[in-house]
Amino acid sequence: MNIAVLHDEIERLRAELAQTQEALAASEEARRRLENIVSDFRREKFGGKSEKLSPDQHHLPLEDVEIAQGVLDAALEKAARIIQGRSGDASGSRRRNRGQLPAHLERIERIIEPKNTQCPCGCGEMTKIGEDVSERLDVIPAQLRVLVTRRPKYACRRCSGAVVQAHAPERVVPGGLPTEALIAQVIVAKFGDHLPFYRQAEIYARQGIQLDRATLGNWAGRACFHLKPIADCMREHLAAADRLFMDETTAPVLDPGRRTTKKGLFWAIASDDRGHGGQGPPIVLFRYAPGRSGEHAERFLQGFRGRFLQCDGYEGYEPLTRIERPQGPWALVHCWSHLRRRFVKLVRNTKSPIAEAAVRQIAALYAIEATVRGLSPQTRLAARKEHAAPIIDALKPWFEKQLSMISSGSKLAEDIRYGLAHWQGLTRFLDEGHLELDTNPVENAIRPVCLTRKNALFAGHEVGAENWALLSSIVATCRFNDVNPVAYITETLQAILDGHPQSEIEDLMPWRFRKTSSSNP
């Protein structure tokens, strides 16, 4: 075999080796992507939704240890008291998690006097020189009670022609069992505390009250009818806001014809100006739609006068940027938290140094924001120009460089392309001091709806889902404003039934109600 033939054979083998190595690399990348998908599925199925664990989740494995520690503490304290001869005095016990008990809680005082106040030396009665005071948190189990309303009738004994009686007060359920306070409790238990009606019915049954879930649902529906003007006024406030947050979450709805559920969505629209010290009230409004099409977002925002919409990268929001309005099309402000989550997942699954570096850069942006939260838009904008802008200016070319050096089909490349594709929306906060880095306000508001959906499984029908959205809006807005939702709904229902003028509906808004810190539970 001559040298030329040998050279050709070597080149052919080299080409085959390159092809083999390329195929192996593609196979390895596919394997990694598959592992990422499986890992993500396991986390979505069995783990927390957020990229970081809740502090409560960190404590779960330690709870049994804390219980055992409590048993040990009690045994040691009892032994110490016996040794020191102070079997009735616990003043030397460890003080843990005492806190400050709220001033509005009722105080029931109990005075414990010594068995004998005579001086041991025979001097006579001893004089009080002081006292030790301790406070403990007690509970009275929830009790149902019956309110009896009597309306006496009066007649004239002489003419017997006139009879007077006070008019029966208006009720949410005319002639029915519940007071407005009970209806409010039922609503908040489901839409705030995630207890479906059938579970509430079981709780009432333990107290001898037989209420089926259909009855509880009927009560909530009647209240929903009366509270609709509140939701309409909340929408008017949102329509006037210059900047809004928007997000959506699934809402399974029963489809009787198919004996299964169909997929709907709750769309959340929120306004929260506390981040830049604004005076506008925090509001969240949920709307139900049978799908995720962008036309639903356009319909829900019809007549709104805002300029900026803070949202995730869902393409359904893009048509909003082409709508002709007097104030111009919507400007989308994209969420850094969504981009960060992508890189956090990669760090967990692949230990990618590039993803880890991206997470550090985004964390630096959040550190800057933490220093100016609650300050005026002008102060925030100045801090962003000085500190955040240099990070942003360096981050984009760094992303582009990394993209040119890694496999185009990798998950890392996909995530970098996501950031670059939404770069204008991600960096819009550098030009407007009242914008936020993320959509966390609306995501925090939507989380309780997800928990309620998980426990209730699905809505009975689309009208039920719309009522669900309305009541969830009121409960969530109460929480946004640090208002006790049970007290608010109780008093608001009563005010509406008593004929509160529609022209003064503004006085009944949640943000005008007393705060939880000063209200009775």
mmCIF file of N, CA, C and O in Angstrom, residues 237-239 241-248 266-276 280-287 297 300-301 304 306-312 317 320 330-338 366 369 373 380 384 425 429 432-446 480:
data_model
loop_
_atom_site.group_PDB
_atom_site.id
_atom_site.type_symbol
_atom_site.label_atom_id
_atom_site.label_comp_id
_atom_site.label_asym_id
_atom_site.label_seq_id
_atom_site.Cartn_x
_atom_site.Cartn_y
_atom_site.Cartn_z
ATOM 1 N N HIS A 237 -60.486 51.163 39.661
ATOM 2 C CA HIS A 237 -59.199 51.622 40.187
ATOM 3 C C HIS A 237 -58.047 51.038 39.367
ATOM 4 O O HIS A 237 -57.079 51.747 39.057
ATOM 5 N N LEU A 238 -58.150 49.762 39.028
ATOM 6 C CA LEU A 238 -57.100 49.142 38.220
ATOM 7 C C LEU A 238 -57.020 49.792 36.842
ATOM 8 O O LEU A 238 -55.936 49.964 36.280
ATOM 9 N N ALA A 239 -58.182 50.139 36.293
ATOM 10 C CA ALA A 239 -58.200 50.744 34.955
ATOM 11 C C ALA A 239 -57.479 52.076 34.931
ATOM 12 O O ALA A 239 -56.969 52.500 33.885
ATOM 13 N N ALA A 241 -54.756 52.773 36.795
ATOM 14 C CA ALA A 241 -53.356 52.621 37.192
ATOM 15 C C ALA A 241 -52.446 52.724 35.972
ATOM 16 O O ALA A 241 -52.775 52.229 34.888
ATOM 17 N N ASP A 242 -51.286 53.334 36.150
ATOM 18 C CA ASP A 242 -50.339 53.498 35.050
ATOM 19 C C ASP A 242 -49.549 52.227 34.784
ATOM 20 O O ASP A 242 -49.118 51.979 33.667
ATOM 21 N N ARG A 243 -49.357 51.419 35.832
ATOM 22 C CA ARG A 243 -48.578 50.167 35.715
ATOM 23 C C ARG A 243 -49.357 49.031 36.358
ATOM 24 O O ARG A 243 -49.882 49.156 37.461
ATOM 25 N N LEU A 244 -49.440 47.895 35.680
ATOM 26 C CA LEU A 244 -50.172 46.738 36.184
ATOM 27 C C LEU A 244 -49.279 45.508 36.138
ATOM 28 O O LEU A 244 -48.324 45.428 35.350
ATOM 29 N N PHE A 245 -49.609 44.544 37.006
ATOM 30 C CA PHE A 245 -49.018 43.213 36.951
ATOM 31 C C PHE A 245 -50.078 42.255 36.425
ATOM 32 O O PHE A 245 -51.270 42.411 36.718
ATOM 33 N N MET A 246 -49.658 41.235 35.689
ATOM 34 C CA MET A 246 -50.624 40.265 35.166
ATOM 35 C C MET A 246 -49.992 38.884 35.115
ATOM 36 O O MET A 246 -48.817 38.729 34.774
ATOM 37 N N ASP A 247 -50.782 37.896 35.479
ATOM 38 C CA ASP A 247 -50.325 36.503 35.458
ATOM 39 C C ASP A 247 -51.548 35.626 35.336
ATOM 40 O O ASP A 247 -52.693 36.096 35.455
ATOM 41 N N GLU A 248 -51.346 34.357 35.103
ATOM 42 C CA GLU A 248 -52.483 33.444 34.967
ATOM 43 C C GLU A 248 -52.132 32.080 35.556
ATOM 44 O O GLU A 248 -50.953 31.717 35.660
ATOM 45 N N PHE A 266 -57.521 31.212 35.516
ATOM 46 C CA PHE A 266 -57.748 32.431 36.273
ATOM 47 C C PHE A 266 -56.657 33.417 35.864
ATOM 48 O O PHE A 266 -55.461 33.134 35.996
ATOM 49 N N TRP A 267 -57.067 34.577 35.380
ATOM 50 C CA TRP A 267 -56.134 35.640 35.042
ATOM 51 C C TRP A 267 -56.146 36.636 36.192
ATOM 52 O O TRP A 267 -57.210 37.078 36.634
ATOM 53 N N ALA A 268 -54.991 36.981 36.687
ATOM 54 C CA ALA A 268 -54.871 37.916 37.811
ATOM 55 C C ALA A 268 -54.302 39.236 37.303
ATOM 56 O O ALA A 268 -53.277 39.263 36.615
ATOM 57 N N ILE A 269 -54.984 40.328 37.638
ATOM 58 C CA ILE A 269 -54.517 41.679 37.312
ATOM 59 C C ILE A 269 -54.311 42.401 38.645
ATOM 60 O O ILE A 269 -55.226 42.437 39.473
ATOM 61 N N ALA A 270 -53.143 42.943 38.863
ATOM 62 C CA ALA A 270 -52.830 43.541 40.162
ATOM 63 C C ALA A 270 -52.167 44.891 40.003
ATOM 64 O O ALA A 270 -51.524 45.189 38.986
ATOM 65 N N SER A 271 -52.337 45.699 41.037
ATOM 66 C CA SER A 271 -51.638 46.983 41.148
ATOM 67 C C SER A 271 -51.089 47.086 42.556
ATOM 68 O O SER A 271 -51.807 46.847 43.531
ATOM 69 N N ASP A 272 -49.810 47.390 42.662
ATOM 70 C CA ASP A 272 -49.170 47.515 43.974
ATOM 71 C C ASP A 272 -48.044 48.537 43.860
ATOM 72 O O ASP A 272 -46.997 48.263 43.282
ATOM 73 N N ASP A 273 -48.297 49.725 44.403
ATOM 74 C CA ASP A 273 -47.331 50.820 44.288
ATOM 75 C C ASP A 273 -46.439 50.971 45.507
ATOM 76 O O ASP A 273 -45.674 51.944 45.605
ATOM 77 N N ARG A 274 -46.509 50.032 46.433
ATOM 78 C CA ARG A 274 -45.723 50.182 47.659
ATOM 79 C C ARG A 274 -44.230 50.112 47.396
ATOM 80 O O ARG A 274 -43.433 50.672 48.157
ATOM 81 N N GLY A 275 -43.830 49.436 46.328
ATOM 82 C CA GLY A 275 -42.405 49.315 46.025
ATOM 83 C C GLY A 275 -41.738 50.650 45.756
ATOM 84 O O GLY A 275 -40.545 50.809 46.015
ATOM 85 N N HIS A 276 -42.481 51.627 45.217
ATOM 86 C CA HIS A 276 -41.891 52.947 44.950
ATOM 87 C C HIS A 276 -42.567 54.030 45.780
ATOM 88 O O HIS A 276 -42.513 55.211 45.425
ATOM 89 N N GLY A 280 -51.302 54.695 45.666
ATOM 90 C CA GLY A 280 -52.404 53.891 45.143
ATOM 91 C C GLY A 280 -52.628 52.646 45.992
ATOM 92 O O GLY A 280 -51.681 52.039 46.487
ATOM 93 N N PRO A 281 -53.881 52.233 46.181
ATOM 94 C CA PRO A 281 -54.171 51.058 47.012
ATOM 95 C C PRO A 281 -53.738 49.769 46.331
ATOM 96 O O PRO A 281 -53.872 49.633 45.112
ATOM 97 N N PRO A 282 -53.216 48.809 47.080
ATOM 98 C CA PRO A 282 -52.903 47.496 46.498
ATOM 99 C C PRO A 282 -54.202 46.759 46.168
ATOM 100 O O PRO A 282 -55.097 46.642 47.019
ATOM 101 N N ILE A 283 -54.312 46.270 44.943
ATOM 102 C CA ILE A 283 -55.528 45.596 44.472
ATOM 103 C C ILE A 283 -55.125 44.393 43.639
ATOM 104 O O ILE A 283 -54.148 44.441 42.891
ATOM 105 N N VAL A 284 -55.887 43.322 43.734
ATOM 106 C CA VAL A 284 -55.746 42.214 42.803
ATOM 107 C C VAL A 284 -57.145 41.779 42.379
ATOM 108 O O VAL A 284 -58.047 41.661 43.212
ATOM 109 N N LEU A 285 -57.328 41.596 41.090
ATOM 110 C CA LEU A 285 -58.620 41.209 40.525
ATOM 111 C C LEU A 285 -58.420 39.960 39.688
ATOM 112 O O LEU A 285 -57.574 39.937 38.782
ATOM 113 N N PHE A 286 -59.181 38.920 39.991
ATOM 114 C CA PHE A 286 -59.120 37.676 39.230
ATOM 115 C C PHE A 286 -60.262 37.633 38.226
ATOM 116 O O PHE A 286 -61.388 38.028 38.537
ATOM 117 N N ARG A 287 -59.962 37.137 37.042
ATOM 118 C CA ARG A 287 -60.976 36.943 36.014
ATOM 119 C C ARG A 287 -60.837 35.542 35.465
ATOM 120 O O ARG A 287 -59.723 35.029 35.290
ATOM 121 N N ALA A 297 -56.597 38.230 27.512
ATOM 122 C CA ALA A 297 -55.881 39.334 28.156
ATOM 123 C C ALA A 297 -56.320 40.671 27.567
ATOM 124 O O ALA A 297 -56.535 41.652 28.293
ATOM 125 N N PHE A 300 -59.816 41.489 28.970
ATOM 126 C CA PHE A 300 -59.817 41.895 30.372
ATOM 127 C C PHE A 300 -59.265 43.311 30.563
ATOM 128 O O PHE A 300 -59.639 44.003 31.504
ATOM 129 N N LEU A 301 -58.362 43.724 29.670
ATOM 130 C CA LEU A 301 -57.740 45.045 29.792
ATOM 131 C C LEU A 301 -58.453 46.103 28.951
ATOM 132 O O LEU A 301 -57.948 47.219 28.828
ATOM 133 N N PHE A 304 -58.696 49.928 29.943
ATOM 134 C CA PHE A 304 -57.661 50.296 30.913
ATOM 135 C C PHE A 304 -56.761 51.369 30.303
ATOM 136 O O PHE A 304 -56.478 51.366 29.108
ATOM 137 N N GLY A 306 -53.570 52.197 31.518
ATOM 138 C CA GLY A 306 -52.174 52.048 31.882
ATOM 139 C C GLY A 306 -51.253 51.999 30.670
ATOM 140 O O GLY A 306 -51.671 51.764 29.543
ATOM 141 N N ARG A 307 -49.964 52.211 30.943
ATOM 142 C CA ARG A 307 -48.956 52.162 29.882
ATOM 143 C C ARG A 307 -48.075 50.931 29.968
ATOM 144 O O ARG A 307 -47.598 50.419 28.955
ATOM 145 N N PHE A 308 -47.824 50.432 31.196
ATOM 146 C CA PHE A 308 -46.866 49.343 31.391
ATOM 147 C C PHE A 308 -47.581 48.116 31.956
ATOM 148 O O PHE A 308 -48.389 48.236 32.886
ATOM 149 N N LEU A 309 -47.252 46.964 31.417
ATOM 150 C CA LEU A 309 -47.793 45.699 31.904
ATOM 151 C C LEU A 309 -46.624 44.792 32.281
ATOM 152 O O LEU A 309 -45.841 44.394 31.416
ATOM 153 N N GLN A 310 -46.495 44.502 33.580
ATOM 154 C CA GLN A 310 -45.422 43.609 34.048
ATOM 155 C C GLN A 310 -45.938 42.179 34.011
ATOM 156 O O GLN A 310 -46.943 41.847 34.662
ATOM 157 N N CYS A 311 -45.255 41.318 33.265
ATOM 158 C CA CYS A 311 -45.750 39.966 33.030
ATOM 159 C C CYS A 311 -44.571 39.036 32.764
ATOM 160 O O CYS A 311 -43.414 39.456 32.727
ATOM 161 N N ASP A 312 -44.885 37.759 32.574
ATOM 162 C CA ASP A 312 -43.838 36.809 32.203
ATOM 163 C C ASP A 312 -43.657 36.831 30.685
ATOM 164 O O ASP A 312 -44.225 37.671 29.992
ATOM 165 N N TYR A 317 -49.170 37.736 25.507
ATOM 166 C CA TYR A 317 -49.209 39.163 25.839
ATOM 167 C C TYR A 317 -48.692 40.042 24.697
ATOM 168 O O TYR A 317 -48.926 41.252 24.701
ATOM 169 N N LEU A 320 -50.752 42.716 22.760
ATOM 170 C CA LEU A 320 -51.085 43.952 23.463
ATOM 171 C C LEU A 320 -50.173 45.097 23.041
ATOM 172 O O LEU A 320 -50.549 46.272 23.161
ATOM 173 N N TRP A 330 -49.539 48.886 24.826
ATOM 174 C CA TRP A 330 -48.954 48.480 26.103
ATOM 175 C C TRP A 330 -47.462 48.229 25.920
ATOM 176 O O TRP A 330 -47.025 47.652 24.922
ATOM 177 N N ALA A 331 -46.677 48.628 26.892
ATOM 178 C CA ALA A 331 -45.245 48.311 26.934
ATOM 179 C C ALA A 331 -45.056 47.172 27.934
ATOM 180 O O ALA A 331 -45.414 47.323 29.113
ATOM 181 N N LEU A 332 -44.533 46.051 27.481
ATOM 182 C CA LEU A 332 -44.358 44.883 28.352
ATOM 183 C C LEU A 332 -43.071 45.009 29.157
ATOM 184 O O LEU A 332 -42.014 45.345 28.623
ATOM 185 N N VAL A 333 -43.179 44.737 30.447
ATOM 186 C CA VAL A 333 -42.024 44.737 31.351
ATOM 187 C C VAL A 333 -41.866 43.310 31.843
ATOM 188 O O VAL A 333 -42.713 42.804 32.579
ATOM 189 N N HIS A 334 -40.796 42.660 31.420
ATOM 190 C CA HIS A 334 -40.645 41.234 31.712
ATOM 191 C C HIS A 334 -39.969 41.000 33.064
ATOM 192 O O HIS A 334 -39.378 41.912 33.653
ATOM 193 N N CYS A 335 -40.070 39.760 33.507
ATOM 194 C CA CYS A 335 -39.765 39.402 34.890
ATOM 195 C C CYS A 335 -38.390 38.758 35.018
ATOM 196 O O CYS A 335 -38.127 37.706 34.410
ATOM 197 N N TRP A 336 -37.526 39.374 35.819
ATOM 198 C CA TRP A 336 -36.200 38.800 36.068
ATOM 199 C C TRP A 336 -36.294 37.531 36.900
ATOM 200 O O TRP A 336 -35.431 36.651 36.805
ATOM 201 N N SER A 337 -37.316 37.399 37.711
ATOM 202 C CA SER A 337 -37.457 36.211 38.532
ATOM 203 C C SER A 337 -37.683 34.970 37.669
ATOM 204 O O SER A 337 -37.159 33.892 37.964
ATOM 205 N N HIS A 338 -38.449 35.119 36.585
ATOM 206 C CA HIS A 338 -38.672 33.984 35.686
ATOM 207 C C HIS A 338 -37.371 33.558 35.015
ATOM 208 O O HIS A 338 -37.110 32.355 34.853
ATOM 209 N N TYR A 366 -30.881 42.263 42.320
ATOM 210 C CA TYR A 366 -31.852 42.239 43.418
ATOM 211 C C TYR A 366 -31.281 42.888 44.679
ATOM 212 O O TYR A 366 -32.020 43.504 45.450
ATOM 213 N N GLU A 369 -31.838 46.518 44.286
ATOM 214 C CA GLU A 369 -33.257 46.860 44.473
ATOM 215 C C GLU A 369 -33.644 46.862 45.944
ATOM 216 O O GLU A 369 -34.476 47.656 46.374
ATOM 217 N N ARG A 373 -36.020 49.864 47.914
ATOM 218 C CA ARG A 373 -37.434 49.495 47.965
ATOM 219 C C ARG A 373 -38.191 50.460 48.868
ATOM 220 O O ARG A 373 -37.779 50.746 49.992
ATOM 221 N N ARG A 380 -35.026 55.696 43.123
ATOM 222 C CA ARG A 380 -34.799 54.347 42.577
ATOM 223 C C ARG A 380 -34.127 54.426 41.212
ATOM 224 O O ARG A 380 -33.198 53.659 40.913
ATOM 225 N N ARG A 384 -30.496 52.914 40.093
ATOM 226 C CA ARG A 384 -30.400 51.934 39.008
ATOM 227 C C ARG A 384 -29.424 52.391 37.935
ATOM 228 O O ARG A 384 -28.655 51.582 37.390
ATOM 229 N N GLY A 425 -37.852 44.089 27.387
ATOM 230 C CA GLY A 425 -38.761 44.089 28.531
ATOM 231 C C GLY A 425 -38.038 43.916 29.851
ATOM 232 O O GLY A 425 -38.459 44.477 30.869
ATOM 233 N N PHE A 429 -36.934 48.550 33.249
ATOM 234 C CA PHE A 429 -36.929 49.131 34.597
ATOM 235 C C PHE A 429 -35.819 50.171 34.763
ATOM 236 O O PHE A 429 -35.857 50.987 35.685
ATOM 237 N N GLU A 432 -37.623 53.623 34.053
ATOM 238 C CA GLU A 432 -38.818 54.015 34.793
ATOM 239 C C GLU A 432 -38.662 53.591 36.249
ATOM 240 O O GLU A 432 -38.606 52.397 36.551
ATOM 241 N N GLY A 433 -38.615 54.567 37.163
ATOM 242 C CA GLY A 433 -38.372 54.251 38.569
ATOM 243 C C GLY A 433 -39.522 53.568 39.273
ATOM 244 O O GLY A 433 -39.328 52.981 40.340
ATOM 245 N N HIS A 434 -40.731 53.600 38.688
ATOM 246 C CA HIS A 434 -41.870 52.972 39.361
ATOM 247 C C HIS A 434 -42.086 51.531 38.919
ATOM 248 O O HIS A 434 -43.000 50.872 39.404
ATOM 249 N N LEU A 435 -41.258 51.037 38.022
ATOM 250 C CA LEU A 435 -41.350 49.643 37.596
ATOM 251 C C LEU A 435 -40.563 48.741 38.544
ATOM 252 O O LEU A 435 -39.630 49.182 39.217
ATOM 253 N N GLU A 436 -40.946 47.454 38.562
ATOM 254 C CA GLU A 436 -40.272 46.476 39.416
ATOM 255 C C GLU A 436 -39.451 45.508 38.575
ATOM 256 O O GLU A 436 -39.633 45.408 37.352
ATOM 257 N N LEU A 437 -38.576 44.770 39.237
ATOM 258 C CA LEU A 437 -37.756 43.784 38.535
ATOM 259 C C LEU A 437 -38.544 42.535 38.176
ATOM 260 O O LEU A 437 -38.163 41.807 37.257
ATOM 261 N N ASP A 438 -39.630 42.265 38.879
ATOM 262 C CA ASP A 438 -40.325 40.998 38.680
ATOM 263 C C ASP A 438 -41.821 41.170 38.874
ATOM 264 O O ASP A 438 -42.316 42.265 39.167
ATOM 265 N N THR A 439 -42.532 40.076 38.737
ATOM 266 C CA THR A 439 -43.988 40.055 38.898
ATOM 267 C C THR A 439 -44.377 39.414 40.227
ATOM 268 O O THR A 439 -45.477 38.878 40.356
ATOM 269 N N ASN A 440 -43.503 39.474 41.210
ATOM 270 C CA ASN A 440 -43.765 38.820 42.487
ATOM 271 C C ASN A 440 -45.062 39.272 43.166
ATOM 272 O O ASN A 440 -45.740 38.456 43.782
ATOM 273 N N PRO A 441 -45.453 40.560 43.086
ATOM 274 C CA PRO A 441 -46.715 40.939 43.732
ATOM 275 C C PRO A 441 -47.910 40.132 43.244
ATOM 276 O O PRO A 441 -48.721 39.685 44.046
ATOM 277 N N VAL A 442 -48.022 39.946 41.938
ATOM 278 C CA VAL A 442 -49.172 39.201 41.430
ATOM 279 C C VAL A 442 -48.989 37.694 41.656
ATOM 280 O O VAL A 442 -49.954 36.964 41.880
ATOM 281 N N GLU A 443 -47.747 37.217 41.623
ATOM 282 C CA GLU A 443 -47.520 35.795 41.887
ATOM 283 C C GLU A 443 -47.862 35.456 43.331
ATOM 284 O O GLU A 443 -48.423 34.386 43.612
ATOM 285 N N ASN A 444 -47.521 36.335 44.260
ATOM 286 C CA ASN A 444 -47.878 36.096 45.660
ATOM 287 C C ASN A 444 -49.382 36.113 45.849
ATOM 288 O O ASN A 444 -49.924 35.366 46.676
ATOM 289 N N ALA A 445 -50.075 36.969 45.091
ATOM 290 C CA ALA A 445 -51.531 37.034 45.207
ATOM 291 C C ALA A 445 -52.192 35.811 44.605
ATOM 292 O O ALA A 445 -53.261 35.376 45.075
ATOM 293 N N ILE A 446 -51.589 35.225 43.600
ATOM 294 C CA ILE A 446 -52.214 34.115 42.894
ATOM 295 C C ILE A 446 -51.962 32.773 43.588
ATOM 296 O O ILE A 446 -52.683 31.802 43.367
ATOM 297 N N PHE A 480 -53.882 41.960 50.827
ATOM 298 C CA PHE A 480 -52.952 42.944 50.298
ATOM 299 C C PHE A 480 -52.900 44.176 51.191
ATOM 300 O O PHE A 480 -51.855 44.818 51.325
#
